PDB file of C-alpha atoms in Angstrom:
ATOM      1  CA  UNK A   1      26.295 -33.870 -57.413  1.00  0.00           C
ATOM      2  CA  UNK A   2      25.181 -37.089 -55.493  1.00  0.00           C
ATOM      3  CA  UNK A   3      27.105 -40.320 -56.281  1.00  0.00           C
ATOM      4  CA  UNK A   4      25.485 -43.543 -56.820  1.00  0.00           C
ATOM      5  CA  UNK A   5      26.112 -44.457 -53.568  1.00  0.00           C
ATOM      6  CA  UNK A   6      24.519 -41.734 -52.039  1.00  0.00           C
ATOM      7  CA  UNK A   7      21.251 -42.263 -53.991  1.00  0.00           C
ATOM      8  CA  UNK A   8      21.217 -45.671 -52.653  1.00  0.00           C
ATOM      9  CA  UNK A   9      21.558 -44.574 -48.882  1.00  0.00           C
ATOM     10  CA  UNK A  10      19.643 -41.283 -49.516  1.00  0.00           C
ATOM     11  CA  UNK A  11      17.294 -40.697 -46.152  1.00  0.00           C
ATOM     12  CA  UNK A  12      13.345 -41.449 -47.251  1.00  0.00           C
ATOM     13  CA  UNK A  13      11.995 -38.152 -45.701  1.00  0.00           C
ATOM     14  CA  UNK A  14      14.300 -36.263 -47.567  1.00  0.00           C
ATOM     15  CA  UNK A  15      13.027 -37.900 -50.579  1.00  0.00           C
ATOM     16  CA  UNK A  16       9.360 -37.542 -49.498  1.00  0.00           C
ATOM     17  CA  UNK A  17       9.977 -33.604 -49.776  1.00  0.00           C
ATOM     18  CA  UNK A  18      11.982 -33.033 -52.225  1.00  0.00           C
ATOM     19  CA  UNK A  19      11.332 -35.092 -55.292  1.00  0.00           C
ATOM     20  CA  UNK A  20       7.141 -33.581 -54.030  1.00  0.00           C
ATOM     21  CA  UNK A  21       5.632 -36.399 -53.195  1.00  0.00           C
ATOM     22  CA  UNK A  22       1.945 -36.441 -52.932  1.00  0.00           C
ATOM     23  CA  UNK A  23       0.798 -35.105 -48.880  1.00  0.00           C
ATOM     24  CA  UNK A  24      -0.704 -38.387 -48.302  1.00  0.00           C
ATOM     25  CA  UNK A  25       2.662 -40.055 -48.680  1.00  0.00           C
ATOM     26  CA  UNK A  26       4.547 -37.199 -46.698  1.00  0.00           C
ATOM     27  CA  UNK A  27       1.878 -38.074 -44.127  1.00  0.00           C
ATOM     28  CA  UNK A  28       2.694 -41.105 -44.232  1.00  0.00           C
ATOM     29  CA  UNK A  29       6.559 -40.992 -44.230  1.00  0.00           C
ATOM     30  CA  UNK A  30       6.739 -38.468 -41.327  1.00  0.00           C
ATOM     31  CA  UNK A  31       4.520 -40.440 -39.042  1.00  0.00           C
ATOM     32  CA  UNK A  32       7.000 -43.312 -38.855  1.00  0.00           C
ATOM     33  CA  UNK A  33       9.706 -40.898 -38.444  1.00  0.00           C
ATOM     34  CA  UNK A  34      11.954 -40.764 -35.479  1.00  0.00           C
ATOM     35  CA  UNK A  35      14.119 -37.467 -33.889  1.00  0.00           C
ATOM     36  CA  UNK A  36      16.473 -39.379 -35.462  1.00  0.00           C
ATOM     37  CA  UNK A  37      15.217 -39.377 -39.071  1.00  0.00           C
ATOM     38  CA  UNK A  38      14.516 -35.605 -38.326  1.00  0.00           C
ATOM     39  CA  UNK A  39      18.105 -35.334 -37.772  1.00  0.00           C
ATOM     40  CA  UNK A  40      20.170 -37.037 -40.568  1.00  0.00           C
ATOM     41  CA  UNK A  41      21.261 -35.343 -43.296  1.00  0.00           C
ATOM     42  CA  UNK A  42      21.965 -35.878 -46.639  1.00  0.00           C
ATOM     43  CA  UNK A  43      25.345 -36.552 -48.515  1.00  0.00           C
ATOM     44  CA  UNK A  44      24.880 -32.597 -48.767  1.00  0.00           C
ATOM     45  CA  UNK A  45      24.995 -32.182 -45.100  1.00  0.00           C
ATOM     46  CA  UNK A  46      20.976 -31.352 -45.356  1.00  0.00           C
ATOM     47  CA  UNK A  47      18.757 -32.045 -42.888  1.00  0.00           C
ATOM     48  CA  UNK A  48      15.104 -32.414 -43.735  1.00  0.00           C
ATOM     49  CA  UNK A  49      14.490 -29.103 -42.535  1.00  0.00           C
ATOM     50  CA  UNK A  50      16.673 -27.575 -45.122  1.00  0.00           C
ATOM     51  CA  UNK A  51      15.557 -29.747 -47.902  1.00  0.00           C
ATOM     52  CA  UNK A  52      11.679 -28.241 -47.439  1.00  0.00           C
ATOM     53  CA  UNK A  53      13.165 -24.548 -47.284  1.00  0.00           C
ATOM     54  CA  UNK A  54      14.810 -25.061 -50.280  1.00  0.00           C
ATOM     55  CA  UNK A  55      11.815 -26.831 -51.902  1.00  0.00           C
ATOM     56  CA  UNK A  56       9.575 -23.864 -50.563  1.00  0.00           C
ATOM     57  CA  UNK A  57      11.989 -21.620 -52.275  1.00  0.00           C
ATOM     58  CA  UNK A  58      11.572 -23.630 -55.596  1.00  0.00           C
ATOM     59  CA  UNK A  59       7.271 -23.750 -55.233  1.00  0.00           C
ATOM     60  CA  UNK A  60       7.357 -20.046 -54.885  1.00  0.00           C
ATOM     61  CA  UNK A  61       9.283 -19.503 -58.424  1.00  0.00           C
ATOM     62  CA  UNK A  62       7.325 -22.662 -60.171  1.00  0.00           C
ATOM     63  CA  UNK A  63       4.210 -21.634 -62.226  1.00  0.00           C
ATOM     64  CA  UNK A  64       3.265 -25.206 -62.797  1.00  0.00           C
ATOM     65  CA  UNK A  65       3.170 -26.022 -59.339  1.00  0.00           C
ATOM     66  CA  UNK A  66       0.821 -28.735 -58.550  1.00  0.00           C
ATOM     67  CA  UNK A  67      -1.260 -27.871 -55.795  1.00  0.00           C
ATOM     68  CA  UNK A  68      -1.503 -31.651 -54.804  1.00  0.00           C
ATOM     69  CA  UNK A  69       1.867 -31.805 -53.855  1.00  0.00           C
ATOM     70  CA  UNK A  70       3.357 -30.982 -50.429  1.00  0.00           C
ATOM     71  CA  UNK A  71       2.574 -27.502 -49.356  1.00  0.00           C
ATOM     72  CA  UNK A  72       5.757 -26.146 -47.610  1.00  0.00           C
ATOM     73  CA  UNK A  73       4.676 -24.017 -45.489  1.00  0.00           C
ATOM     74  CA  UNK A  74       2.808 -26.911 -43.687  1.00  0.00           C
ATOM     75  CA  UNK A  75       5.937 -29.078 -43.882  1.00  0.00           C
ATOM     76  CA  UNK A  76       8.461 -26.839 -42.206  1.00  0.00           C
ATOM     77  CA  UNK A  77       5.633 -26.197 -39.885  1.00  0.00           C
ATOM     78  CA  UNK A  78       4.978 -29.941 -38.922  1.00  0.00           C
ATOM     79  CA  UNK A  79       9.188 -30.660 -39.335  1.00  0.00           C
ATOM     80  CA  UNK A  80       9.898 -27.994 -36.232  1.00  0.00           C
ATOM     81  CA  UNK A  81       6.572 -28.954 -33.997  1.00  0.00           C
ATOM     82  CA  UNK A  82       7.522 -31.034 -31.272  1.00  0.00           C
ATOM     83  CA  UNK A  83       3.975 -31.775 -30.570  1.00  0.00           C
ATOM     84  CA  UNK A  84       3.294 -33.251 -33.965  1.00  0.00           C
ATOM     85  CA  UNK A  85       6.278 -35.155 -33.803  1.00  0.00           C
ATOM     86  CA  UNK A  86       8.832 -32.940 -35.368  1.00  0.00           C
ATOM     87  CA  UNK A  87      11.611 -31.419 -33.588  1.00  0.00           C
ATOM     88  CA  UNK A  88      12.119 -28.137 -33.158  1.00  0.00           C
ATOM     89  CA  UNK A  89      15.836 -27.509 -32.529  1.00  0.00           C
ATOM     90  CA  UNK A  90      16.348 -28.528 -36.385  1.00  0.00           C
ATOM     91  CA  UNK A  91      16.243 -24.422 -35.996  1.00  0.00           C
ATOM     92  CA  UNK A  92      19.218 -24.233 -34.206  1.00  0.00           C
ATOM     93  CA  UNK A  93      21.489 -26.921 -36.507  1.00  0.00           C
ATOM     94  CA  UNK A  94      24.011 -25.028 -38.976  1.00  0.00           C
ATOM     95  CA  UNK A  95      23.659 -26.891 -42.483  1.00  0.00           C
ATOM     96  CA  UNK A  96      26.661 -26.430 -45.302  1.00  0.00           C
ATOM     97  CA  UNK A  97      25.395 -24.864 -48.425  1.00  0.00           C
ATOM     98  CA  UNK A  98      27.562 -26.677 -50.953  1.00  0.00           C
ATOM     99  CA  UNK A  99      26.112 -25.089 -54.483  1.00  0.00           C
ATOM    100  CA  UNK A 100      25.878 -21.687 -53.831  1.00  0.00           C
ATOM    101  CA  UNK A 101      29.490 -20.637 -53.616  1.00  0.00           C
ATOM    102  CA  UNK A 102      29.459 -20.492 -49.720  1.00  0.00           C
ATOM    103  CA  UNK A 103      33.020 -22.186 -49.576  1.00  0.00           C
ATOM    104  CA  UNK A 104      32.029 -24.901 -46.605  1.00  0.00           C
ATOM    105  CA  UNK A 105      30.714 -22.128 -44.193  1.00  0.00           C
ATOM    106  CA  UNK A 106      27.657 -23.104 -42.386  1.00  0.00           C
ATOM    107  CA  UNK A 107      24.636 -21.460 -42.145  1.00  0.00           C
ATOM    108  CA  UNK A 108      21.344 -21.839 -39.435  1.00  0.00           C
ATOM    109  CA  UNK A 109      18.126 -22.573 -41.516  1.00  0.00           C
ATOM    110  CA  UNK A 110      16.943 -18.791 -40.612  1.00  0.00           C
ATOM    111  CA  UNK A 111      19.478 -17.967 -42.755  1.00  0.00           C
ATOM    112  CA  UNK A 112      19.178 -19.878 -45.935  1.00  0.00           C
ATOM    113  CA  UNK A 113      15.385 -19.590 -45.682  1.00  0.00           C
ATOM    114  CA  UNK A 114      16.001 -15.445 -45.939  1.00  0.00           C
ATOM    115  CA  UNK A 115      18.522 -15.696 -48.815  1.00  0.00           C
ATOM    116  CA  UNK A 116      15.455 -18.153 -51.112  1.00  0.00           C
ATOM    117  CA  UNK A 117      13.410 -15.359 -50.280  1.00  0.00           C
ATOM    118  CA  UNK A 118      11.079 -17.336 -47.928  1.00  0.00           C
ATOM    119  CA  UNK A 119       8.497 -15.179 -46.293  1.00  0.00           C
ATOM    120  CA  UNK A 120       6.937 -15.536 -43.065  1.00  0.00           C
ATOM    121  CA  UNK A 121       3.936 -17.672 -44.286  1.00  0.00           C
ATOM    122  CA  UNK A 122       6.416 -19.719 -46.176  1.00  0.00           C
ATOM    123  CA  UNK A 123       7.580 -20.745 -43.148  1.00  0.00           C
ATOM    124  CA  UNK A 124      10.100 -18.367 -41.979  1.00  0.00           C
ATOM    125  CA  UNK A 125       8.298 -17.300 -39.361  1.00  0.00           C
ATOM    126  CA  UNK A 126       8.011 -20.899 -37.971  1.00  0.00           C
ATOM    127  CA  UNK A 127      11.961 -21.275 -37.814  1.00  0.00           C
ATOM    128  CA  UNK A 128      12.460 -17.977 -36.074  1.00  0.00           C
ATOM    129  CA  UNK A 129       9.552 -19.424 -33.599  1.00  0.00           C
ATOM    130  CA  UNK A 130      11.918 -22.356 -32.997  1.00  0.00           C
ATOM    131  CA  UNK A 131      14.648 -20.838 -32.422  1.00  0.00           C
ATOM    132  CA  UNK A 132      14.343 -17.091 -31.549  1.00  0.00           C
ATOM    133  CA  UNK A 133      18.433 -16.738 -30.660  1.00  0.00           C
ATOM    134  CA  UNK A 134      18.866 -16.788 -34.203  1.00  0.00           C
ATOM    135  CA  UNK A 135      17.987 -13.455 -35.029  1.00  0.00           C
ATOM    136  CA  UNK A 136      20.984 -12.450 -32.855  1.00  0.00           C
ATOM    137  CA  UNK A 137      23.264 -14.367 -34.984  1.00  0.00           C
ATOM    138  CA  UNK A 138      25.038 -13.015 -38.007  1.00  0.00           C
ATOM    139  CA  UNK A 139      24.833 -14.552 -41.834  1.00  0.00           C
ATOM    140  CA  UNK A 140      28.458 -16.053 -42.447  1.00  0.00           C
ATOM    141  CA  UNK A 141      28.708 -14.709 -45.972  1.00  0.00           C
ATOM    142  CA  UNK A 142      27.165 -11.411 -45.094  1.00  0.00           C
ATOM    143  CA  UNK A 143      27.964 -10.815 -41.655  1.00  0.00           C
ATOM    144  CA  UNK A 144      24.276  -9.033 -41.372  1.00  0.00           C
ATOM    145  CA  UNK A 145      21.888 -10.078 -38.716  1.00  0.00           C
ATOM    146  CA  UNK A 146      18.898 -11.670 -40.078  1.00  0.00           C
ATOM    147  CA  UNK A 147      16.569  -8.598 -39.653  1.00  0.00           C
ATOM    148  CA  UNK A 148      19.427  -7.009 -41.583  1.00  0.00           C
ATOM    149  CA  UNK A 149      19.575  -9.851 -43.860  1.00  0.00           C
ATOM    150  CA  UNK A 150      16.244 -10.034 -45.084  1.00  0.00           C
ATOM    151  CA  UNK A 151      16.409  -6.078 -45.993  1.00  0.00           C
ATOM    152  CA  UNK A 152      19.184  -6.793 -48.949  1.00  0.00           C
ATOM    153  CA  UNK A 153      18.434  -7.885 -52.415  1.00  0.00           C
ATOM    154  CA  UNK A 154      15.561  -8.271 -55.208  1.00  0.00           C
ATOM    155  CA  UNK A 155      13.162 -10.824 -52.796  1.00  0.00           C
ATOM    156  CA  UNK A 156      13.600  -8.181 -49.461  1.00  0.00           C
ATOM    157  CA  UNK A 157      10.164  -7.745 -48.201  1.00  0.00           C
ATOM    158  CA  UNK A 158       8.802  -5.060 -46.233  1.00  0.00           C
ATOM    159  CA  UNK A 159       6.606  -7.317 -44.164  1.00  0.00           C
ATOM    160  CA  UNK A 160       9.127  -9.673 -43.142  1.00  0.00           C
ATOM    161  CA  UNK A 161      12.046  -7.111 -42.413  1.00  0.00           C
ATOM    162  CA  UNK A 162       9.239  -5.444 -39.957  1.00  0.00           C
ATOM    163  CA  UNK A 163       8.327  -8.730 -38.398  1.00  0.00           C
ATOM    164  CA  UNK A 164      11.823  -9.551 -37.445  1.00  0.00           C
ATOM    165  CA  UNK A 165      12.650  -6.245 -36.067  1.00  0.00           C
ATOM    166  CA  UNK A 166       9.318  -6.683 -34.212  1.00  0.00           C
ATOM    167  CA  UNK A 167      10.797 -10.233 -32.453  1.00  0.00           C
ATOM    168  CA  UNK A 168      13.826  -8.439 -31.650  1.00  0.00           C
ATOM    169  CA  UNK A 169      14.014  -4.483 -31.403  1.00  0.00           C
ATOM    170  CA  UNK A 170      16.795  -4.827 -29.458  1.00  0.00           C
ATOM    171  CA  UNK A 171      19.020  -5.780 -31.776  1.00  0.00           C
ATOM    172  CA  UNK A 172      18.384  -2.660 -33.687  1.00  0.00           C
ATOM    173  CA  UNK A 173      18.854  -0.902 -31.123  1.00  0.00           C
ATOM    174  CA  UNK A 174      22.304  -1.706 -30.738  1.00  0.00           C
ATOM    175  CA  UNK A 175      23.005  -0.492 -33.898  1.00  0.00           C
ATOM    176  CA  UNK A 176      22.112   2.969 -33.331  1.00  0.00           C
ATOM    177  CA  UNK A 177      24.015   3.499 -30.162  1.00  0.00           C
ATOM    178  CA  UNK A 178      27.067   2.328 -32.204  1.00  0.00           C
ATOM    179  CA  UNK A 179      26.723   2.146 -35.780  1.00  0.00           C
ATOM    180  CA  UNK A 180      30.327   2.616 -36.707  1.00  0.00           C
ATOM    181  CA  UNK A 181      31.792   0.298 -34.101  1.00  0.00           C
ATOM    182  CA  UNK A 182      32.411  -2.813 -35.201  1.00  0.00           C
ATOM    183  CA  UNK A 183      28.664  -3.751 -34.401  1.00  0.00           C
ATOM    184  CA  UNK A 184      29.261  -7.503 -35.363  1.00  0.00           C
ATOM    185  CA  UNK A 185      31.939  -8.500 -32.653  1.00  0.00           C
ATOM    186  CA  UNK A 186      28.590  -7.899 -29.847  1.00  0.00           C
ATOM    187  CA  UNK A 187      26.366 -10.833 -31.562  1.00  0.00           C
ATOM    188  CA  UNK A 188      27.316 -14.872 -31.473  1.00  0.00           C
ATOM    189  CA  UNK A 189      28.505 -16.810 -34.051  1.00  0.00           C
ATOM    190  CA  UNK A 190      26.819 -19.674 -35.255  1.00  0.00           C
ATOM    191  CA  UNK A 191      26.545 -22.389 -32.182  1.00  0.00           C
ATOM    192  CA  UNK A 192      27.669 -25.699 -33.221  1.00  0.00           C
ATOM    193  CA  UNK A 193      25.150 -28.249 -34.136  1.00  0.00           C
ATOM    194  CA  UNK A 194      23.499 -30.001 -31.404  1.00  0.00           C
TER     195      UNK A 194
END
């Protein structure tokens, strides 16, 4: 829960995407945004990036979603497009995940988007884009790779668990030369945040 304080010194991009503001005042927002705006995070250790994959998560589930507001997709898109003046190595910074049990571990935005179920024209397939590496890099709470990853639980997709072995076959392959040896200990952990 945010103190008072932390309203009051709560970044404006952040706000632009997740309280839904209209696209025009996204637009708007994002245009007079620097790499540095693109960087802060929240008091929740978010960075914008993580804010719109959460709020992509959210417009998937909402039945009253109002098609005016932002569109996600186009958000995380924009957010990770260094020629549209985003920044695309918001792909490779770890962000904490503070309400969902995660006790302080850290988690890249590949991730997070996989557990909210985010599908590749949701966006995931932008942050993998960014940051490729990532799909080499084990979930902290599940210690599965993110091709892995996406395969486990109620909003695993076909589609997208085909897609990422697709970017990386290799990684599979590792797993069936040595599927009872301690596969984990060959991939990174997560790189610190740059």
């Amino acid at each position: 829960c945010l103190s008072t304080e932390d309203m009051l010194n709560y970044p404006l991009l952040h706000g632009a995407i997740e309280f839904g503001a209209r696209k025009v005042f996204f637009d708007r927002i994002f245009c007079a945004s620097t790499t540095e705006d693109l960087k802060k995070v929240d008091a929740l250790g978010r960075s914008p990036l993580n804010v719109a994959i959460e709020m992509a998560a959210k417009a998937k589930c909402d039945e009253n979603y109002d098609e005016d507001s932002i569109h996600f997709g186009s958000v995380l898109k924009l957010l990770l497009d260094d020629q549209q003046g985003g920044y695309s190595r918001l792909a490779r910074i770890s962000m904490n995940c503070h309400d969902d049990g995660s006790n302080g571990r850290r988690f890249l935005p590949v991730h997070n988007a996989l557990k909210l179920g985010l599908s590749l024209d949701d966006g995931l397939e932008d942050i993998v884009n960014a940051y490729p590496d990532a799909l080499s890099v084990p979930d902290p709470e599940s210690n599965l790779i993110p091709c892995l990853q996406s395969a486990v639980g109620a909003k695993a997709k076909v589609a997208v668990i085909y897609q990422l072995i697709m970017k990386r076959p290799d990684l599979i392959a590792i797993l069936c030369k040595s599927p009872t040896s301690g596969w984990c200990e060959q991939f990174p952990t997560i790189p610190p945040n740059c």
